[in-house]
Amino acid sequence: MSAQTTTRRLTQLDLAKLRASGEKVAMFTCYDASFARLLDGAGVDSLLVGDSLGMVVQGHDSTLPVSVADIAYHVAAVKRGSDRPFLIADMPFGSYQESPAQAFRNAAALMAAGAQMVKLEGGREMAPTVEFLVQRGIPVCGHIGLTPQSVHALGGYKVQGKGEEAARRLQDDALALQAAGATLLVLEAIPAPLAAAVTAALHIVTIGIGAGVDCSGQVLVLHDVFDIPPGKKAKFVRNFMAGASSIADAAARAVTAIKDGSYPAPEHTYAP
Ligand code: KIV
């Protein structure tokens, strides 16, 4: 049975099979049971309970105030609302950086809430933590490039990996995370050719957001897909409500656009 026709809950092995078969992985962020049901019906492969919930649900101006309890609450809701998509929980700021043992404690709480994998931000410096979690049965998704939890260190939400030195560092980070046992890797806001090179150099699944079409899949922030709220959006955002007959139709169009490679288009990508 292919991942597309499977009705049981997908696993990380199914996502790996999608990469191997050349089919793009369609991932959306999701925070509640109703949208989880709608996105499951639209055919998404994976739902990420992202710490973006701090901004789009809680109204903060960054992801920094989100707690483990917040993510666990939303993971449980998303799990109740969905049957098939692979569920990933974001580890919030301050919940994993202190030590691998701290990361394990908090990741275990998110797995107990219903997640099948946790995501954490950072490059080679997080490799020992990734290895610690993976060796103890917790699958890990890395997240490099623009890492929103470091917004103050980065000096704003800026494109990363520009220039030879930065590109080389990012590539090394990706290899270090893969070697540590990460099985998914989010690449956020980096030049498209760099994301393509990183994807080609890795065997694990890469998920782009503002990283061009050559990743193994894409993650879309729910509120961006439906153009909520209106206002200035990042260059990589496409309003899938335009021309759609309903939000379910918009979600289905987004999945189709990821799968057929028409999203992201060149106008959604960053130059080196
Ligand atoms: O929190 C989030 O929504 C994310 C995605 C942007 C990848 O981390």
Short mmCIF file of C-alpha atoms and ligand atoms in Angstrom, two decimals:
data_model
loop_
_atom_site.label_atom_id
_atom_site.label_comp_id
_atom_site.label_asym_id
_atom_site.label_seq_id
_atom_site.Cartn_x
_atom_site.Cartn_y
_atom_site.Cartn_z
CA MET A 1 0.00 0.00 0.00
CA SER A 2 1.47 3.42 -0.90
CA ALA A 3 1.59 6.21 1.70
CA GLN A 4 -1.12 8.06 -0.26
CA THR A 5 -3.66 5.24 -0.02
CA THR A 6 -2.87 4.33 3.57
CA THR A 7 -5.58 5.19 6.09
CA ARG A 8 -3.66 4.18 9.23
CA ARG A 9 -1.44 6.74 11.01
CA LEU A 10 1.72 7.31 8.93
CA THR A 11 5.13 6.72 10.52
CA GLN A 12 8.54 8.22 9.91
CA LEU A 13 9.24 5.19 7.70
CA ASP A 14 6.37 6.20 5.41
CA LEU A 15 7.86 9.68 5.03
CA ALA A 16 11.24 8.12 4.21
CA LYS A 17 9.51 5.99 1.56
CA LEU A 18 7.97 9.12 0.05
CA ARG A 19 11.42 10.65 -0.33
CA ALA A 20 12.78 7.41 -1.83
CA SER A 21 9.92 7.27 -4.35
CA GLY A 22 10.34 10.94 -5.32
CA GLU A 23 6.91 11.93 -3.98
CA LYS A 24 6.92 15.23 -2.08
CA VAL A 25 5.92 15.27 1.59
CA ALA A 26 3.06 17.69 2.34
CA MET A 27 3.27 19.00 5.90
CA PHE A 28 1.10 21.71 7.50
CA THR A 29 1.25 23.30 10.90
CA CYS A 30 -1.89 22.61 12.91
CA TYR A 31 -3.07 23.52 16.38
CA ASP A 32 -6.57 22.14 16.91
CA ALA A 33 -8.81 19.16 16.25
CA SER A 34 -11.11 20.82 13.67
CA PHE A 35 -8.32 21.88 11.35
CA ALA A 36 -6.59 18.55 11.92
CA ARG A 37 -9.73 16.81 10.61
CA LEU A 38 -9.92 19.17 7.62
CA LEU A 39 -6.23 18.77 6.75
CA ASP A 40 -6.40 15.00 7.16
CA GLY A 41 -9.25 15.03 4.63
CA ALA A 42 -7.15 17.17 2.28
CA GLY A 43 -4.45 14.49 2.17
CA VAL A 44 -1.62 16.05 4.18
CA ASP A 45 1.12 13.59 5.14
CA SER A 46 2.23 15.26 8.33
CA LEU A 47 0.99 17.80 10.90
CA LEU A 48 3.42 19.91 12.90
CA VAL A 49 2.22 21.43 16.15
CA GLY A 50 4.65 24.29 15.75
CA ASP A 51 5.64 26.84 18.33
CA SER A 52 4.37 29.31 15.72
CA LEU A 53 1.23 28.83 17.80
CA GLY A 54 2.70 31.48 20.09
CA MET A 55 2.19 34.00 17.29
CA VAL A 56 -0.81 32.76 15.31
CA VAL A 57 -2.90 31.38 18.20
CA GLN A 58 -1.68 33.15 21.35
CA GLY A 59 -0.96 36.56 19.81
CA HIS A 60 2.65 36.94 20.97
CA ASP A 61 5.17 38.73 18.77
CA SER A 62 7.58 35.76 18.78
CA THR A 63 7.63 32.03 19.53
CA LEU A 64 9.64 32.53 22.73
CA PRO A 65 6.84 32.50 25.35
CA VAL A 66 5.43 29.09 24.32
CA SER A 67 5.66 26.36 26.98
CA VAL A 68 5.88 22.56 26.83
CA ALA A 69 2.40 22.42 28.39
CA ASP A 70 1.05 24.64 25.58
CA ILE A 71 2.47 22.36 22.88
CA ALA A 72 1.30 19.21 24.70
CA TYR A 73 -2.26 20.60 24.93
CA HIS A 74 -2.38 21.31 21.18
CA VAL A 75 -0.72 17.99 20.26
CA ALA A 76 -3.45 16.10 22.10
CA ALA A 77 -6.14 18.09 20.26
CA VAL A 78 -4.54 17.58 16.85
CA LYS A 79 -4.16 13.87 17.54
CA ARG A 80 -7.85 13.56 18.49
CA GLY A 81 -8.82 15.31 15.24
CA SER A 82 -6.73 13.26 12.83
CA ASP A 83 -6.22 9.62 11.85
CA ARG A 84 -3.54 9.51 9.17
CA PRO A 85 -0.95 12.33 9.27
CA PHE A 86 2.38 11.83 11.02
CA LEU A 87 2.38 14.07 14.13
CA ILE A 88 5.36 16.21 15.06
CA ALA A 89 5.64 18.40 18.17
CA ASP A 90 7.89 21.43 18.36
CA MET A 91 10.11 21.68 21.42
CA PRO A 92 9.68 25.25 22.67
CA PHE A 93 12.43 27.71 23.51
CA GLY A 94 14.23 26.81 26.74
CA SER A 95 12.90 23.25 26.87
CA TYR A 96 15.93 21.45 25.38
CA GLN A 97 18.99 23.71 25.19
CA GLU A 98 20.19 23.20 28.77
CA SER A 99 21.13 19.52 28.62
CA PRO A 100 20.22 16.27 26.83
CA ALA A 101 18.50 15.11 30.04
CA GLN A 102 16.30 18.25 30.09
CA ALA A 103 15.51 17.67 26.41
CA PHE A 104 14.55 14.03 27.08
CA ARG A 105 12.23 14.97 29.95
CA ASN A 106 10.36 17.53 27.87
CA ALA A 107 10.37 15.47 24.65
CA ALA A 108 8.93 12.54 26.61
CA ALA A 109 6.04 14.75 27.78
CA LEU A 110 5.28 15.68 24.16
CA MET A 111 5.45 12.05 23.03
CA ALA A 112 3.11 11.12 25.90
CA ALA A 113 0.69 13.79 24.63
CA GLY A 114 0.57 12.00 21.27
CA ALA A 115 3.51 13.21 19.16
CA GLN A 116 5.43 10.70 17.03
CA MET A 117 8.51 12.92 16.72
CA VAL A 118 9.86 16.12 18.23
CA LYS A 119 11.44 19.02 16.37
CA LEU A 120 14.19 21.18 17.77
CA GLU A 121 16.11 24.12 16.37
CA GLY A 122 19.87 24.34 15.94
CA GLY A 123 22.83 22.89 14.07
CA ARG A 124 25.88 20.88 15.11
CA GLU A 125 25.69 22.19 18.70
CA MET A 126 22.44 20.22 19.08
CA ALA A 127 23.89 16.97 17.68
CA PRO A 128 24.67 15.42 21.11
CA THR A 129 21.10 16.16 22.23
CA VAL A 130 19.64 14.67 19.05
CA GLU A 131 21.74 11.55 19.54
CA PHE A 132 20.65 11.28 23.20
CA LEU A 133 16.96 11.44 22.25
CA VAL A 134 17.20 9.10 19.26
CA GLN A 135 19.12 6.50 21.26
CA ARG A 136 16.29 6.57 23.82
CA GLY A 137 13.49 6.01 21.32
CA ILE A 138 12.47 9.57 20.44
CA PRO A 139 12.58 10.37 16.71
CA VAL A 140 13.91 13.86 16.00
CA CYS A 141 13.40 16.45 13.29
CA GLY A 142 16.12 19.11 13.08
CA HIS A 143 15.47 22.70 12.04
CA ILE A 144 18.20 24.92 10.57
CA GLY A 145 18.45 28.10 8.50
CA LEU A 146 16.15 30.73 9.95
CA THR A 147 15.49 29.45 13.46
CA PRO A 148 12.77 31.69 14.93
CA GLN A 149 13.67 30.90 18.56
CA SER A 150 16.98 32.70 17.87
CA VAL A 151 15.30 35.79 16.41
CA HIS A 152 17.15 38.13 18.79
CA ALA A 153 20.52 36.48 18.19
CA LEU A 154 19.94 36.64 14.41
CA GLY A 155 18.86 40.29 14.56
CA GLY A 156 15.45 39.59 13.04
CA TYR A 157 13.67 37.14 10.76
CA LYS A 158 16.33 37.15 8.03
CA VAL A 159 17.25 34.80 5.20
CA GLN A 160 20.15 32.54 6.26
CA GLY A 161 22.91 30.67 4.42
CA LYS A 162 23.79 33.50 2.06
CA GLY A 163 27.40 33.55 0.89
CA GLU A 164 29.92 30.72 0.64
CA GLU A 165 30.96 30.55 4.29
CA ALA A 166 27.39 30.59 5.65
CA ALA A 167 26.33 27.99 3.08
CA ARG A 168 29.21 25.71 4.06
CA ARG A 169 28.34 26.02 7.74
CA LEU A 170 24.72 25.19 7.08
CA GLN A 171 25.68 22.15 5.02
CA ASP A 172 27.95 20.93 7.83
CA ASP A 173 25.14 21.46 10.35
CA ALA A 174 22.80 19.34 8.21
CA LEU A 175 25.34 16.51 7.99
CA ALA A 176 25.99 16.65 11.75
CA LEU A 177 22.26 16.37 12.54
CA GLN A 178 21.84 13.46 10.13
CA ALA A 179 24.88 11.69 11.64
CA ALA A 180 23.37 12.21 15.11
CA GLY A 181 20.23 10.36 14.03
CA ALA A 182 17.76 13.06 12.95
CA THR A 183 15.40 11.57 10.35
CA LEU A 184 13.73 14.79 9.19
CA LEU A 185 15.23 18.22 8.72
CA VAL A 186 13.37 21.52 8.28
CA LEU A 187 15.25 24.06 6.14
CA GLU A 188 13.79 27.53 6.68
CA ALA A 189 14.44 30.67 4.62
CA ILE A 190 17.62 29.73 2.80
CA PRO A 191 18.55 30.14 -0.88
CA ALA A 192 16.93 27.50 -3.08
CA PRO A 193 20.21 26.18 -4.59
CA LEU A 194 21.61 25.65 -1.09
CA ALA A 195 18.52 23.70 0.00
CA ALA A 196 18.82 21.60 -3.17
CA ALA A 197 22.49 20.87 -2.42
CA VAL A 198 21.74 19.98 1.22
CA THR A 199 18.91 17.67 0.14
CA ALA A 200 21.16 15.97 -2.41
CA ALA A 201 23.89 15.48 0.21
CA LEU A 202 21.52 13.86 2.74
CA HIS A 203 19.54 10.63 2.68
CA ILE A 204 16.97 11.86 5.25
CA VAL A 205 13.78 13.79 4.45
CA THR A 206 14.24 17.56 4.08
CA ILE A 207 11.22 19.82 4.55
CA GLY A 208 11.46 23.32 3.13
CA ILE A 209 9.80 26.55 4.12
CA GLY A 210 11.16 29.36 2.00
CA ALA A 211 13.85 26.97 0.72
CA GLY A 212 12.77 26.23 -2.84
CA VAL A 213 11.16 23.30 -4.56
CA ASP A 214 14.03 20.82 -4.40
CA CYS A 215 13.48 19.73 -0.78
CA SER A 216 11.83 16.34 -0.15
CA GLY A 217 8.71 18.17 1.02
CA GLN A 218 7.28 21.47 2.18
CA VAL A 219 5.75 22.72 5.42
CA LEU A 220 3.12 25.43 5.26
CA VAL A 221 1.94 27.49 8.22
CA LEU A 222 -1.83 27.01 8.40
CA HIS A 223 -2.64 30.71 8.73
CA ASP A 224 -0.49 31.54 5.69
CA VAL A 225 -2.34 29.01 3.52
CA PHE A 226 -5.67 30.68 4.35
CA ASP A 227 -4.32 34.25 4.33
CA ILE A 228 -5.03 34.81 8.04
CA PRO A 229 -4.37 37.48 9.17
CA PRO A 230 -4.15 39.73 6.14
CA GLY A 231 -1.04 41.91 5.95
CA LYS A 232 2.61 41.56 5.04
CA LYS A 233 3.62 37.96 4.46
CA ALA A 234 7.03 36.40 3.83
CA LYS A 235 8.13 36.06 0.19
CA PHE A 236 7.51 32.29 0.22
CA VAL A 237 3.86 32.55 1.28
CA ARG A 238 1.14 31.78 -1.26
CA ASN A 239 -2.50 32.55 -0.52
CA PHE A 240 -4.25 29.29 -1.43
CA MET A 241 -7.67 30.84 -0.72
CA ALA A 242 -7.35 32.80 -3.97
CA GLY A 243 -9.63 31.00 -6.42
CA ALA A 244 -10.64 28.32 -3.89
CA SER A 245 -14.31 27.54 -3.19
CA SER A 246 -13.78 26.74 0.52
CA ILE A 247 -11.02 26.30 3.08
CA ALA A 248 -11.11 22.54 2.44
CA ASP A 249 -10.62 23.26 -1.28
CA ALA A 250 -7.73 25.64 -0.48
CA ALA A 251 -6.05 22.99 1.67
CA ALA A 252 -6.47 20.36 -1.06
CA ARG A 253 -5.03 22.76 -3.65
CA ALA A 254 -2.03 23.38 -1.40
CA VAL A 255 -1.39 19.65 -1.04
CA THR A 256 -1.67 19.21 -4.81
CA ALA A 257 0.68 22.14 -5.46
CA ILE A 258 3.30 20.64 -3.13
CA LYS A 259 2.92 17.17 -4.63
CA ASP A 260 3.10 18.32 -8.27
CA GLY A 261 6.00 20.70 -7.57
CA SER A 262 4.14 23.85 -8.64
CA TYR A 263 4.64 25.26 -5.12
CA PRO A 264 7.00 26.83 -4.26
CA ALA A 265 7.44 28.66 -7.58
CA PRO A 266 10.55 30.72 -8.39
CA GLU A 267 8.88 33.88 -7.00
CA HIS A 268 8.65 32.18 -3.58
CA THR A 269 12.39 31.50 -3.36
CA TYR A 270 15.51 33.35 -2.21
CA ALA A 271 18.63 33.86 -4.32
CA PRO A 272 22.09 32.86 -2.98
O1 KIV B 1 6.62 26.57 14.49
C1 KIV B 1 6.50 26.39 13.29
O2 KIV B 1 5.44 26.61 12.69
C2 KIV B 1 7.66 25.92 12.55
C3 KIV B 1 7.55 25.86 11.06
C4 KIV B 1 7.64 27.23 10.50
C5 KIV B 1 8.58 24.97 10.46
O3 KIV B 1 8.66 25.62 13.12
#
